Coordinates of C-alpha atoms and ligand atoms in Angstrom, one line a residue:
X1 CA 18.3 7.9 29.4
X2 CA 17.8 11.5 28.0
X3 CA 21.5 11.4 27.9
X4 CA 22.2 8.4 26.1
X5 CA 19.8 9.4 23.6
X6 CA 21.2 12.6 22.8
X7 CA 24.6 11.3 22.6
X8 CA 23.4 8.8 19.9
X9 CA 22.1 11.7 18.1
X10 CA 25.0 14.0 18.8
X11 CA 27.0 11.3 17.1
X12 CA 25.0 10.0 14.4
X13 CA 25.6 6.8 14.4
X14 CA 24.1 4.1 11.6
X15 CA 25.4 1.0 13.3
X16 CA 23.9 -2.4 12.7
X17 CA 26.9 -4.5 12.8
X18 CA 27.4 -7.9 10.8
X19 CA 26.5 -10.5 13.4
X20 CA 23.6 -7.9 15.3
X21 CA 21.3 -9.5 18.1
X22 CA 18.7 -6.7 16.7
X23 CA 16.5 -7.9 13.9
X24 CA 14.5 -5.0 12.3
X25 CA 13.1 -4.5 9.2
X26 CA 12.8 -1.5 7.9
X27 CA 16.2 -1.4 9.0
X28 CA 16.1 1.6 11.6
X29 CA 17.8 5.2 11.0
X30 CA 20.2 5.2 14.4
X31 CA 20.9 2.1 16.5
X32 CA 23.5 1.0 18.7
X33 CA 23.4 -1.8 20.7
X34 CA 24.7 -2.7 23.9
X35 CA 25.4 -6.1 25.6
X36 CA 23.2 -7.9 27.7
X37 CA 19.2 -7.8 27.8
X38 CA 16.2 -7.6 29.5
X39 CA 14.0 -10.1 30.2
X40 CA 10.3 -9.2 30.1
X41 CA 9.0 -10.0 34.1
X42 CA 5.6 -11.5 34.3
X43 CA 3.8 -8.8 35.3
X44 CA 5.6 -6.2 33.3
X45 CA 4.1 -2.9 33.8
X46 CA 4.1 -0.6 30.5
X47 CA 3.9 3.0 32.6
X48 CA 2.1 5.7 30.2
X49 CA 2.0 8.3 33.0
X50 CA -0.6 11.2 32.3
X51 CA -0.7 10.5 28.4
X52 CA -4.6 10.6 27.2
X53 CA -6.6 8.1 25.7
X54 CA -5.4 8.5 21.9
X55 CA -1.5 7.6 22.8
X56 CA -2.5 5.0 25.8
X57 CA -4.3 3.3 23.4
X58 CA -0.8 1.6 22.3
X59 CA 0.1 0.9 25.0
X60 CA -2.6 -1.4 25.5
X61 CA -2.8 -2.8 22.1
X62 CA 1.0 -3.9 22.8
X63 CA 0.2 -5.5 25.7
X64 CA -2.4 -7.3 24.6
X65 CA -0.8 -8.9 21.5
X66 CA 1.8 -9.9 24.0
X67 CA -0.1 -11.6 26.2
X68 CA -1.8 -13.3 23.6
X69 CA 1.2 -14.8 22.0
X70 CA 3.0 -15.2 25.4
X71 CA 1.0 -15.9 28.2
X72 CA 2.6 -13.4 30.6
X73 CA 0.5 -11.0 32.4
X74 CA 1.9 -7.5 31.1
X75 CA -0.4 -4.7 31.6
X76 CA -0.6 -1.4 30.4
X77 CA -1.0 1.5 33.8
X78 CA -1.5 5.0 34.1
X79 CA 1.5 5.5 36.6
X80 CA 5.2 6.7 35.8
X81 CA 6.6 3.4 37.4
X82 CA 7.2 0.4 34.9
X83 CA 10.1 -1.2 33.2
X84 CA 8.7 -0.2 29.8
X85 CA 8.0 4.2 30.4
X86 CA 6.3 6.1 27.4
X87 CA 7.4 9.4 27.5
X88 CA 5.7 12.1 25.4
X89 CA 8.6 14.6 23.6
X90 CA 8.3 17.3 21.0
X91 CA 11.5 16.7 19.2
X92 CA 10.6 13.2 17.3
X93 CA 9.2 13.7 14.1
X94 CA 5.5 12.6 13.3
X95 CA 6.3 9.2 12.5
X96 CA 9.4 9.3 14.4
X97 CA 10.7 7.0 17.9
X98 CA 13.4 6.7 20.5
X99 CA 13.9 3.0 22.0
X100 CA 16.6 2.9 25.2
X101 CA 16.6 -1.2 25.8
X102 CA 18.9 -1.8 29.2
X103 CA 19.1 -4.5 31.7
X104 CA 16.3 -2.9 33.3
X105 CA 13.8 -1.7 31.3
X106 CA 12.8 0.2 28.4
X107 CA 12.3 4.2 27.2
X108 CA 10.3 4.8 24.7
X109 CA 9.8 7.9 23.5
X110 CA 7.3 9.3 20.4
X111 CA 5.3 12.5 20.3
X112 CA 2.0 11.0 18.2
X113 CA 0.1 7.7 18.3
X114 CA 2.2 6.3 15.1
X115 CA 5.3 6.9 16.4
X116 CA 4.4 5.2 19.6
X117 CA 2.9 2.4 17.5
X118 CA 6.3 1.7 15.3
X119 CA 8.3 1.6 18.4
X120 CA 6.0 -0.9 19.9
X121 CA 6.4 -3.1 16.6
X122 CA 10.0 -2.5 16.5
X123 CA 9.7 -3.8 20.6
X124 CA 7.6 -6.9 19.2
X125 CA 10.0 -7.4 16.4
X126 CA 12.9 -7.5 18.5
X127 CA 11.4 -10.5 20.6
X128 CA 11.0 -14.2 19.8
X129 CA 9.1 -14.2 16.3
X130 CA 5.7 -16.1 17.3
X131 CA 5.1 -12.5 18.6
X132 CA 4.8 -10.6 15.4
X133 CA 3.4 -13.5 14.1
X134 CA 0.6 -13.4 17.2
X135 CA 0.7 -17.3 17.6
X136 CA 1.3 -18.7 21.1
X137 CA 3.9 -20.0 22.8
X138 CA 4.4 -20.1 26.7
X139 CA 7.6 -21.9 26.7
X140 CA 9.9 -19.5 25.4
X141 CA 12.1 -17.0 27.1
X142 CA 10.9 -13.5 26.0
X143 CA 13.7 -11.1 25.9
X144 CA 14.7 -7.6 24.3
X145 CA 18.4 -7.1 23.1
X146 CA 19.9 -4.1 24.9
X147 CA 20.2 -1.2 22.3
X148 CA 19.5 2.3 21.5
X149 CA 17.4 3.6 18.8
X150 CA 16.6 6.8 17.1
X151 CA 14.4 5.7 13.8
X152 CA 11.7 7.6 11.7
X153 CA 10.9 7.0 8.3
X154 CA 12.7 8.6 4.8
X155 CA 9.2 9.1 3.4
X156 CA 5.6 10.0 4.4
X157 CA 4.4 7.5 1.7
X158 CA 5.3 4.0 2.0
X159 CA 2.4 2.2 0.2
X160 CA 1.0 -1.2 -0.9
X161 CA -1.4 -1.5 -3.6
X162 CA -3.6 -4.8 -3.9
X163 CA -5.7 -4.9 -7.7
X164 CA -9.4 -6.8 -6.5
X165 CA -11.0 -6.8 -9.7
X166 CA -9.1 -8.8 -11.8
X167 CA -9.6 -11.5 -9.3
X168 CA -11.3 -11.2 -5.2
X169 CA -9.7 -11.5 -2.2
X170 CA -11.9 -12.1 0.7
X171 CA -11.5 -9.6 4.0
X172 CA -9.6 -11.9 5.7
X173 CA -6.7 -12.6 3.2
X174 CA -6.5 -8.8 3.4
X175 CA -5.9 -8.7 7.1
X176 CA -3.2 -11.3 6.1
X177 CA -1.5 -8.7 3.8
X178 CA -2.0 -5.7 6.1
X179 CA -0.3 -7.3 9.0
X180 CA 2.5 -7.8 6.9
X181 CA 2.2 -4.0 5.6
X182 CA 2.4 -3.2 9.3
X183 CA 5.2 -5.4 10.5
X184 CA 7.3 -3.6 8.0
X185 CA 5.9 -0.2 9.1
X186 CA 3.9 0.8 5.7
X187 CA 1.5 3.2 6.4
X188 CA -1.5 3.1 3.2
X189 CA -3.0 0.8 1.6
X190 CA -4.6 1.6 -1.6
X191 CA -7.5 -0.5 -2.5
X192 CA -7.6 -0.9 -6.4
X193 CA -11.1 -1.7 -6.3
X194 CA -12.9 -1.9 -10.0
X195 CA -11.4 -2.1 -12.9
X196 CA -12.8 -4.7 -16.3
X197 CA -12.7 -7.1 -14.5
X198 CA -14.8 -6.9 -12.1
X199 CA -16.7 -3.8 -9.7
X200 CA -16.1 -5.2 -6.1
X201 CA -17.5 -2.1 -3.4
X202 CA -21.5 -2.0 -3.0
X203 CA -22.4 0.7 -3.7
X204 CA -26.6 1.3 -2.7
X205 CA -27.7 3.5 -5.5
X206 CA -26.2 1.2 -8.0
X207 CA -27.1 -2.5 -7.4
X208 CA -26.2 -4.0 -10.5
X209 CA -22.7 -3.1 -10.1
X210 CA -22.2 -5.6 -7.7
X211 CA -24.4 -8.4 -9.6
X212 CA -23.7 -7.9 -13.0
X213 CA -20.6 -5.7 -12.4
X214 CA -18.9 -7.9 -9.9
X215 CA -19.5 -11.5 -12.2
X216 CA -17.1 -12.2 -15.2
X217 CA -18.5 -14.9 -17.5
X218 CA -14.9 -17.1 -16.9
X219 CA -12.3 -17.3 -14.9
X220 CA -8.5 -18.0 -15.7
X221 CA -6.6 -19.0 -12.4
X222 CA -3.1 -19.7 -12.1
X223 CA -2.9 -22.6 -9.3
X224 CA 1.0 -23.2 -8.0
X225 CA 0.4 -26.8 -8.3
X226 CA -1.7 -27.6 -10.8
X227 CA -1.0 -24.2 -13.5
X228 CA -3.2 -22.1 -15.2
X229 CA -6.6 -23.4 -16.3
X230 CA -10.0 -21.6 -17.2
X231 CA -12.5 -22.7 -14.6
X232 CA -15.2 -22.4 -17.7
X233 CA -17.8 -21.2 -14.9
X234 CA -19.0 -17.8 -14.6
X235 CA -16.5 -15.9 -11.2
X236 CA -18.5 -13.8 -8.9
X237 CA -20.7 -11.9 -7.6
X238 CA -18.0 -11.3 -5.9
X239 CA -18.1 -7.5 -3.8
X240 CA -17.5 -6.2 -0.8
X241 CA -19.9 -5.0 1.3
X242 CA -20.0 -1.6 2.9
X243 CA -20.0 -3.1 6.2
X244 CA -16.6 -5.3 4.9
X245 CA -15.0 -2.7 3.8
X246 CA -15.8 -0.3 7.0
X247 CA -13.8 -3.5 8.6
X248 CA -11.0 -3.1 6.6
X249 CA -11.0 0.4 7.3
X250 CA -10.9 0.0 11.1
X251 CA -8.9 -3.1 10.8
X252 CA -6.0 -0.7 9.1
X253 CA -6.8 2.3 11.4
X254 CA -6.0 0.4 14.6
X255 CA -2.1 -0.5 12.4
X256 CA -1.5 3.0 11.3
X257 CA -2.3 2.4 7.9
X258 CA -4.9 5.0 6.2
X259 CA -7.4 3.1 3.2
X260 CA -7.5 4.8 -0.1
X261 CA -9.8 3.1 -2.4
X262 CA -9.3 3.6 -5.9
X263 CA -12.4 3.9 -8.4
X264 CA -10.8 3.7 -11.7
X265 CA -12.0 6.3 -14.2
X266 CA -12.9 7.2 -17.2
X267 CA -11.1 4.3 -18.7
X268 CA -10.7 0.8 -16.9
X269 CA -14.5 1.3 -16.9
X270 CA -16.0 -2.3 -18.5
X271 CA -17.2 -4.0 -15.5
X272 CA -19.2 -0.8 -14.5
X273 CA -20.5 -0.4 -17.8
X274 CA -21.5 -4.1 -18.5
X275 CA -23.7 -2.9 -15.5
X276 CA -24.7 0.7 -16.5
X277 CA -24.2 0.5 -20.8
X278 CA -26.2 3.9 -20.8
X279 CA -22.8 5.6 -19.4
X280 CA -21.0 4.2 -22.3
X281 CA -19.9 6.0 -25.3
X282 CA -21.8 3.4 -27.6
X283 CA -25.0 1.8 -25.4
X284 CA -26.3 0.3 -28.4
X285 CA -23.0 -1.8 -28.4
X286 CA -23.6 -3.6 -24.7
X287 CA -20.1 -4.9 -23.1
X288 CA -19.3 -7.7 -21.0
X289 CA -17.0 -7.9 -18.0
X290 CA -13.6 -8.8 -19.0
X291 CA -12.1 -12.1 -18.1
X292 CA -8.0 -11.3 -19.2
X293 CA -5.6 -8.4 -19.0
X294 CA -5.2 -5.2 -21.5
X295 CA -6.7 -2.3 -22.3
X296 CA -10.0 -1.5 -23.4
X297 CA -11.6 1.4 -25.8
X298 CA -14.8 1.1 -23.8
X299 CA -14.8 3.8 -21.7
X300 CA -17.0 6.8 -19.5
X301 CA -18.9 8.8 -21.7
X302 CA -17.3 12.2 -20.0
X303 CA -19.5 14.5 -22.2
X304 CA -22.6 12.8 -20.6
X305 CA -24.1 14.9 -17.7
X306 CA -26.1 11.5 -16.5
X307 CA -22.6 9.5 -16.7
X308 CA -20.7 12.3 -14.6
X309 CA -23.6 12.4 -12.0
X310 CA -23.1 8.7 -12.2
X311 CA -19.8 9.2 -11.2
X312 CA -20.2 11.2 -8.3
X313 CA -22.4 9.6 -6.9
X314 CA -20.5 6.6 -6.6
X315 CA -17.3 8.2 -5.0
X316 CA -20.1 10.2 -2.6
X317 CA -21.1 7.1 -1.3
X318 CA -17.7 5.7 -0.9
X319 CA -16.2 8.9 0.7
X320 CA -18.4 8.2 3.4
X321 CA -16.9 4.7 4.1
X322 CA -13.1 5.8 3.7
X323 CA -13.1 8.7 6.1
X324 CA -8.9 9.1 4.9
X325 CA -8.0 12.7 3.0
X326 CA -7.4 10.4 -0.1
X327 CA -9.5 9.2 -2.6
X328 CA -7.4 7.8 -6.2
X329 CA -9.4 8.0 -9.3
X330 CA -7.2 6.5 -11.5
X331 CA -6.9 8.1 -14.9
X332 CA -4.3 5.6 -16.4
X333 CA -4.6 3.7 -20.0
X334 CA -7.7 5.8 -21.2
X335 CA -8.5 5.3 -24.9
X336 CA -9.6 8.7 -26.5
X337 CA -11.3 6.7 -29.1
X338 CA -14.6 6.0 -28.3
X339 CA -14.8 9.8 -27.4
X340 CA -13.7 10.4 -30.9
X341 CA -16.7 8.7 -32.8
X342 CA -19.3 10.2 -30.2
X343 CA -21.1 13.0 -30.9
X344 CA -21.8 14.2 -27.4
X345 CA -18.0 14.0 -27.0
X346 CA -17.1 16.0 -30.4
X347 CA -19.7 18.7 -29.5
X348 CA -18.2 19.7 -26.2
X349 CA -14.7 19.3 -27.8
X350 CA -15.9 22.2 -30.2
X351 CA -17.7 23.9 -27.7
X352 CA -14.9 23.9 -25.5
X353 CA -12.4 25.4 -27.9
X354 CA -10.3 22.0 -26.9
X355 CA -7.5 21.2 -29.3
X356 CA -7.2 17.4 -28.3
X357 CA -10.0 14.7 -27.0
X358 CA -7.5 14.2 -24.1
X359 CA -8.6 17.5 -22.8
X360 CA -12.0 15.9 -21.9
X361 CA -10.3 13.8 -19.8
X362 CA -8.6 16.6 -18.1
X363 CA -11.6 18.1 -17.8
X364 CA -12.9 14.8 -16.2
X365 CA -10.7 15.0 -13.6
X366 CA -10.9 18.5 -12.8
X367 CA -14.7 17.9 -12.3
X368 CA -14.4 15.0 -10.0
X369 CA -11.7 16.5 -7.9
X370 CA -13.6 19.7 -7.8
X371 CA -16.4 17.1 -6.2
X372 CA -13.9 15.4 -4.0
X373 CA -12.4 18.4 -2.3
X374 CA -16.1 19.5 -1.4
X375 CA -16.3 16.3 0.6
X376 CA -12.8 17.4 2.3
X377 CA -10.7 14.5 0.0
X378 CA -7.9 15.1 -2.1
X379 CA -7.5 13.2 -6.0
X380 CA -4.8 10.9 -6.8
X381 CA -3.9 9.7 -10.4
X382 CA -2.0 7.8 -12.1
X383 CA 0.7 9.8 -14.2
X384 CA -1.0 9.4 -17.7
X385 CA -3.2 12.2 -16.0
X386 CA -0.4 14.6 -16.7
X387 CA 1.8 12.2 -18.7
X388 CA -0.7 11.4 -22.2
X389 CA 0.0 13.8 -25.1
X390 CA -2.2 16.6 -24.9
X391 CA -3.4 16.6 -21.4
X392 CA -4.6 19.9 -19.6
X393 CA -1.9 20.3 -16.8
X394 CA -3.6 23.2 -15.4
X395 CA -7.3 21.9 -15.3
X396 CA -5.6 18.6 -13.3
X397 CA -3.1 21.0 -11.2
X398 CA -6.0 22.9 -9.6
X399 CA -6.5 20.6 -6.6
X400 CA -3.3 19.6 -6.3
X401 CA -3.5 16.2 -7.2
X402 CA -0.8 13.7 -6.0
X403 CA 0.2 11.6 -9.0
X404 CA 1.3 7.7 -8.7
X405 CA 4.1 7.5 -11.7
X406 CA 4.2 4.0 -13.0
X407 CA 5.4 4.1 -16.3
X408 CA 7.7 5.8 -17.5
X409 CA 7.9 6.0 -13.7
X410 CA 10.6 8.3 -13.5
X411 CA 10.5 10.2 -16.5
X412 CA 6.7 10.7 -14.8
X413 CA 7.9 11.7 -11.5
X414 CA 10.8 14.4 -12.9
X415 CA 8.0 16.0 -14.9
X416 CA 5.0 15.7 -12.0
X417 CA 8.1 17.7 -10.0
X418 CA 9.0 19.9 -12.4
X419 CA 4.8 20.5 -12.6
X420 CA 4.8 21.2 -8.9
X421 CA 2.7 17.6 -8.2
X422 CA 3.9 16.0 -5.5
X423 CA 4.4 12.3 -6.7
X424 CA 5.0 8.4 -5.5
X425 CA 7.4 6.2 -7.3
X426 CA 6.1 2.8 -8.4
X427 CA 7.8 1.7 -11.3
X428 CA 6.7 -0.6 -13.5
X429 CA 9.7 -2.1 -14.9
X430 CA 12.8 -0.5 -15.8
X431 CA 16.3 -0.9 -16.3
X432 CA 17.0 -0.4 -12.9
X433 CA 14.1 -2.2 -11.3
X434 CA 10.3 -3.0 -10.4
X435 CA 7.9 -1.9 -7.6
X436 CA 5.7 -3.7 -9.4
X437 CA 5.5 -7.1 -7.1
X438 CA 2.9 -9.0 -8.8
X439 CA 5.5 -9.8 -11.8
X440 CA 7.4 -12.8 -11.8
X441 CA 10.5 -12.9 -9.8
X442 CA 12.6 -15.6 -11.1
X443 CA 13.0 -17.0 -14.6
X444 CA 13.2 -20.6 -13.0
X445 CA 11.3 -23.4 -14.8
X446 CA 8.9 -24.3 -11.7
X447 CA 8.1 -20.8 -12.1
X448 CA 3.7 -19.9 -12.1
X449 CA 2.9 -17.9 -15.2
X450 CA 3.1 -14.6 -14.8
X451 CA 3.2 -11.1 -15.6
X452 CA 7.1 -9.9 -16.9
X453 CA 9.6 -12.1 -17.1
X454 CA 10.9 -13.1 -14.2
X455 CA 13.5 -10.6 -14.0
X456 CA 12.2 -9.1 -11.8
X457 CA 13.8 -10.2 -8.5
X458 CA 14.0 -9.2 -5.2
X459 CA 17.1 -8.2 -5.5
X460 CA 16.3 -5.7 -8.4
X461 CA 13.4 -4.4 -6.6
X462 CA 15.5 -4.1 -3.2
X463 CA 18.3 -1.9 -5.1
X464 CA 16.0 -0.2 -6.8
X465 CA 16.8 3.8 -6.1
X466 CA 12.9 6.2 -6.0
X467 CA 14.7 9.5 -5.8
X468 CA 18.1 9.0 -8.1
X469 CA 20.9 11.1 -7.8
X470 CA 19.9 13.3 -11.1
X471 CA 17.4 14.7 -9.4
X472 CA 18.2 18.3 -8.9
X473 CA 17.6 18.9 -4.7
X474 CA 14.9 21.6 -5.4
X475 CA 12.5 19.3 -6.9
X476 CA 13.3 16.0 -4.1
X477 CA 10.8 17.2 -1.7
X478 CA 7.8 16.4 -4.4
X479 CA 9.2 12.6 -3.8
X480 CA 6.7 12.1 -1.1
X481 CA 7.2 8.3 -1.5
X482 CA 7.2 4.8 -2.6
X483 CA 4.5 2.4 -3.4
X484 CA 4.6 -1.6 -4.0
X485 CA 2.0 -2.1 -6.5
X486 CA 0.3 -5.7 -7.3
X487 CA -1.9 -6.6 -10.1
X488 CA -4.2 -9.5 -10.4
X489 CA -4.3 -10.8 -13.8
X490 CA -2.8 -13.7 -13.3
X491 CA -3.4 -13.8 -9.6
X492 CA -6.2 -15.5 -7.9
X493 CA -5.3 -17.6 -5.0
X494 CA -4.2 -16.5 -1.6
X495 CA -1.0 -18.9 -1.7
X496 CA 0.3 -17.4 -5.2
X497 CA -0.6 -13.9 -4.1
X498 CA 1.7 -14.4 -1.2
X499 CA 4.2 -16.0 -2.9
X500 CA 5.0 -13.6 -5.3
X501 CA 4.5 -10.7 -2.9
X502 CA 6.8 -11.7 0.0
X503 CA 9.7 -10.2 0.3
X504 CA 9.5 -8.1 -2.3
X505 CA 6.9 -6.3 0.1
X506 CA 9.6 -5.9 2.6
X507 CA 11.8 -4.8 -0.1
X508 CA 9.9 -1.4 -0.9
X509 CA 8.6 -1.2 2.9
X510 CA 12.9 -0.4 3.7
X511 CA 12.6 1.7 0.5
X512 CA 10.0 4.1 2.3
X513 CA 11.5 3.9 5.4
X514 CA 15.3 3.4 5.4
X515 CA 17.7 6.2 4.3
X516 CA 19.3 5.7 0.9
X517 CA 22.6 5.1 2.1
X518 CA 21.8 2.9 5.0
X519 CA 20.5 0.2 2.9
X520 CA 21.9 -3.0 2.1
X521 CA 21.2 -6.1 0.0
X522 CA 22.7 -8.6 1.6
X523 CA 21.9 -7.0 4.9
X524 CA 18.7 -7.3 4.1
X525 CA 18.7 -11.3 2.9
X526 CA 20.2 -11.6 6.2
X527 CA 17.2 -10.1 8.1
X528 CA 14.6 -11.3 5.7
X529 CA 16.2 -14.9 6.4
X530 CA 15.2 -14.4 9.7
X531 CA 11.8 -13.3 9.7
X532 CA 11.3 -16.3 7.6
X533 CA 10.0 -18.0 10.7
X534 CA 7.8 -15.7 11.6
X535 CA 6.6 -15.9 8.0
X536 CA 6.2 -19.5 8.5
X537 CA 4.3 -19.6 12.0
X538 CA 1.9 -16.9 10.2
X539 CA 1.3 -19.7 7.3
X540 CA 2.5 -17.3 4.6
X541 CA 3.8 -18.5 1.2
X542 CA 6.5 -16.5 0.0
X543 CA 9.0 -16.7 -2.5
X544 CA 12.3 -18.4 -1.2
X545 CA 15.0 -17.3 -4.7
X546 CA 16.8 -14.9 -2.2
X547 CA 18.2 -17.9 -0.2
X548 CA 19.5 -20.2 -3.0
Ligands
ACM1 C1 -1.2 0.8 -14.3 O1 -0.3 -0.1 -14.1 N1 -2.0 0.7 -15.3 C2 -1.3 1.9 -13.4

């Protein structure tokens, strides 16, 4: 086995041919496949030998979602005999598997929990699709193609972002979306959770937050059927609960996939400060939460000791709910503004010997990631952080943030490099295409309303390049990876979130994982076409333009 394995490597081989038995997505580093197959037995035996508790642990999950969906008897045994044999190495990188399918059995081969976790989904993906999907079906023959694999992924990073505020999704459409994230191997999911439009984690000291925070006074929703209409009713209080989102947590901890929740700050503050006015630059002048799209003047009064202890004490209480080394605090589309016409703001500008009211900002974010790296986490951002005319780079450089370029994504991500921040590519919309799967991905007639328009297409966002050729090979290693990033303006319902998300989810998942040159569009339609039933026994909506 050893020897077949090495051989592969030895030769490096990126075969998946035209007419291939092996349907994976991400498509996988090295694989060559063989003829024949093996047929699961009824009591198949998955043999972890001696491996403890934290790597058995797959072993069992796997087995158990098999049963479940097949009704064979598989079980997971601490012996070295079995026709699927996990086999601890040193030489496969974190993330990183070996697969040896033959007539008789299987090898695989990881040497942490993930990477024994992505070869068990590449094993489930490789067998009838009710599997991944988890829906039973005792009927059907379960068999894995014989083939060899070597896979890991191309970046560290390979993200999905889902935007709460602007409208809720419940825990369990979540789930929905994160057993989609890992199907396709993405490994963090970043949790957009306040913004205008609504404040959606509970957060104890604060209660109105997630009264008056969490309710907007209308609601637009765009139905697939029926268009967009205003409901003319007040939406919410709609939050999570700390218990919900220790769920979620869990939920993605058991699938690989670390939670970073993202607390929007200083600006993309409304919903909070409809809530708490006194941590507004203008208290006398109450705001309400924000029913549409854009960007608001009304934001954190950063000169305001009260409204930065405010601030704390909110990501306090939600570091101890996301126990992940991340925590985003957004920093994107901040109006300097209201800073400008308030007094506490121009007295520490002056004070401060600060030449531009964006250095409060700066200074913002150097306080709260000063408070975050004493509870162990490091800062994200967004790249207006570095990116907005007069920013302080080294005030935000101190902790070493990691910055999430969006627009101009790339421009963002060369100068983030250049700056020595490690960055993630999620472009907006560019000539060259979107990470940004919540716009609309077809200009057909039928089409919901939408953000962009509607050139944004699968296709675009599959050929899109993170890391392009210009980049000069000493600053590639800050390209720690690729996001997929979806706003909910216009979306509210489960269906059209779906919709406009699948594939184009897929799409950035191969970004992350596949290497550059291994990928390929129509490759990809082929494969997508075929996980289209196991998009349809899981009930999901998704957008079918790729197969017209
Ligand atoms: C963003 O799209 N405002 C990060």
């Amino acid at each position: 086995m050893k020897k077949i394995l090495f051989v592969l490597l030895l030769c490096s081989i990126e075969v998946v041919q035209a007419q291939s038995r092996v349907n994976l997505t991400p498509r996988p580093k090295q694989m060559v496949e063989g003829q024949g197959q093996f047929e699961l037995p009824s009591r198949l035996v998955v043999a972890y030998g001696s491996l403890p508790d934290s790597l058995s642990r797959e072993a069992a999950r796997f087995v158990s979602d098999l049963n479940a969906a097949t009704g064979l008897q598989a079980s997971a045994l601490s012996s070295t005999e079995g026709a699927i044999r996990m086999q601890l190495v040193s030489d496969c990188s974190p993330e990183g598997y070996r697969l040896a399918v033959t007539n008789e059995g299987v090898q695989v081969e990881a040497s942490t929990s993930a990477g024994f976790f992505y070869a068990f989904q590449s094993l489930k993906k490789m067998l009838p699709a009710n599997v991944m999907a988890r829906k039973y079906d005792a009927r059907r023959k379960y068999a894995l193609p014989v083939v060899t694999i070597a896979d890991e992924p191309r970046f560290r990073y390979r993200g999905f972002m889902l935007d709460v505020s602007r409208h809720f999704f419940a825990v369990d459409q979540l789930k929905r979306m994160i057993d989609i994230m890992a199907a396709y191997k993405m490994n963090y999911f970043h949790w957009h959770l306040t913004d205008d439009q609504g404040w959606r984690p509970e957060i104890k000291k604060y209660p109105r937050l997630t009264t008056v925070g969490a309710t907007a006074p209308n609601c637009r929703i765009t139905d697939m059927k029926r268009g967009t209409y205003w409901t003319n009713q007040p939406y919410g209080p709609y939050f999570y609960t700390r218990e919900e989102m220790r769920e979620v947590v869990e939920y993605c901890a058991q699938r690989h996939i670390t939670v970073i929740p993202e607390v929007d700050m200083p600006g993309h503050f409304v919903a909070a400060l409809a809530a708490y006015p006194e941590f507004g630059c203008d208290p006398s002048h109450p705001v309400t939460v924000w029913t549409t799209g854009g960007v608001s003047r009304e934001v954190l009064n950063v000169a305001n000791p009260r409204a930065m202890q405010f601030a704390k004490d909110v990501l306090a209480e939600l570091c101890d709910i996301f126990p992940g080394p991340y925590f985003h605090i957004g920093g994107d589309e901040c109006p300097t503004n209201a800073w400008e016409a308030n007094a506490d703001c121009q007295r520490l500008l002056k004070e401060e010997g600060m030449k531009s009211f964006r250095e409060l900002q700066s200074r913002f974010t150097e306080e709260m990631s000063d408070f975050l790296a004493t509870r162990g986490k490091r800062t994200l951002l967004w790249n207006e952080s570095i990116t907005a005319q007069g920013s302080d780079l080294a005030r935000v450089k101190k902790n070493n943030p990691l910055i999430f370029c969006w627009y101009p994504c790339q421009k963002a991500a060369l100068m983030a490099s250049e700056n020595g921040f490690q960055n993630i590519v999620s472009d907006i919309h560019s000539d060259t295409g979107s990470y940004y799967i919540n716009r609309k991905q077809s200009t057909d007639p039928g089409e919901p309303d939408g953000a962009g328009k509607g050139d944004d297409t699968v296709e675009r966002c599959y050929n899109y390049v993170p890391v392009p050729e210009s980049v000069p090979a000493h600053l590639q290693p800050f390209y720690t990876g690729v996001q997929a990033t979806f706003w909910c303006e216009w979306v509210g319902t489960n269906d059209y979130l779906e919709y406009l998300a699948l594939p184009r989810l897929m799409a950035v998942a191969e970004a992350g994982w596949t290497p550059q040159e291994a990928k390929n569009f129509e490759d990809f339609r082929r494969r997508m076409g075929l996980d289209r039933e196991m998009l349809d026994l899981g009930g999901y909506s998704y957008g079918k333009h790729i197969w017209k």
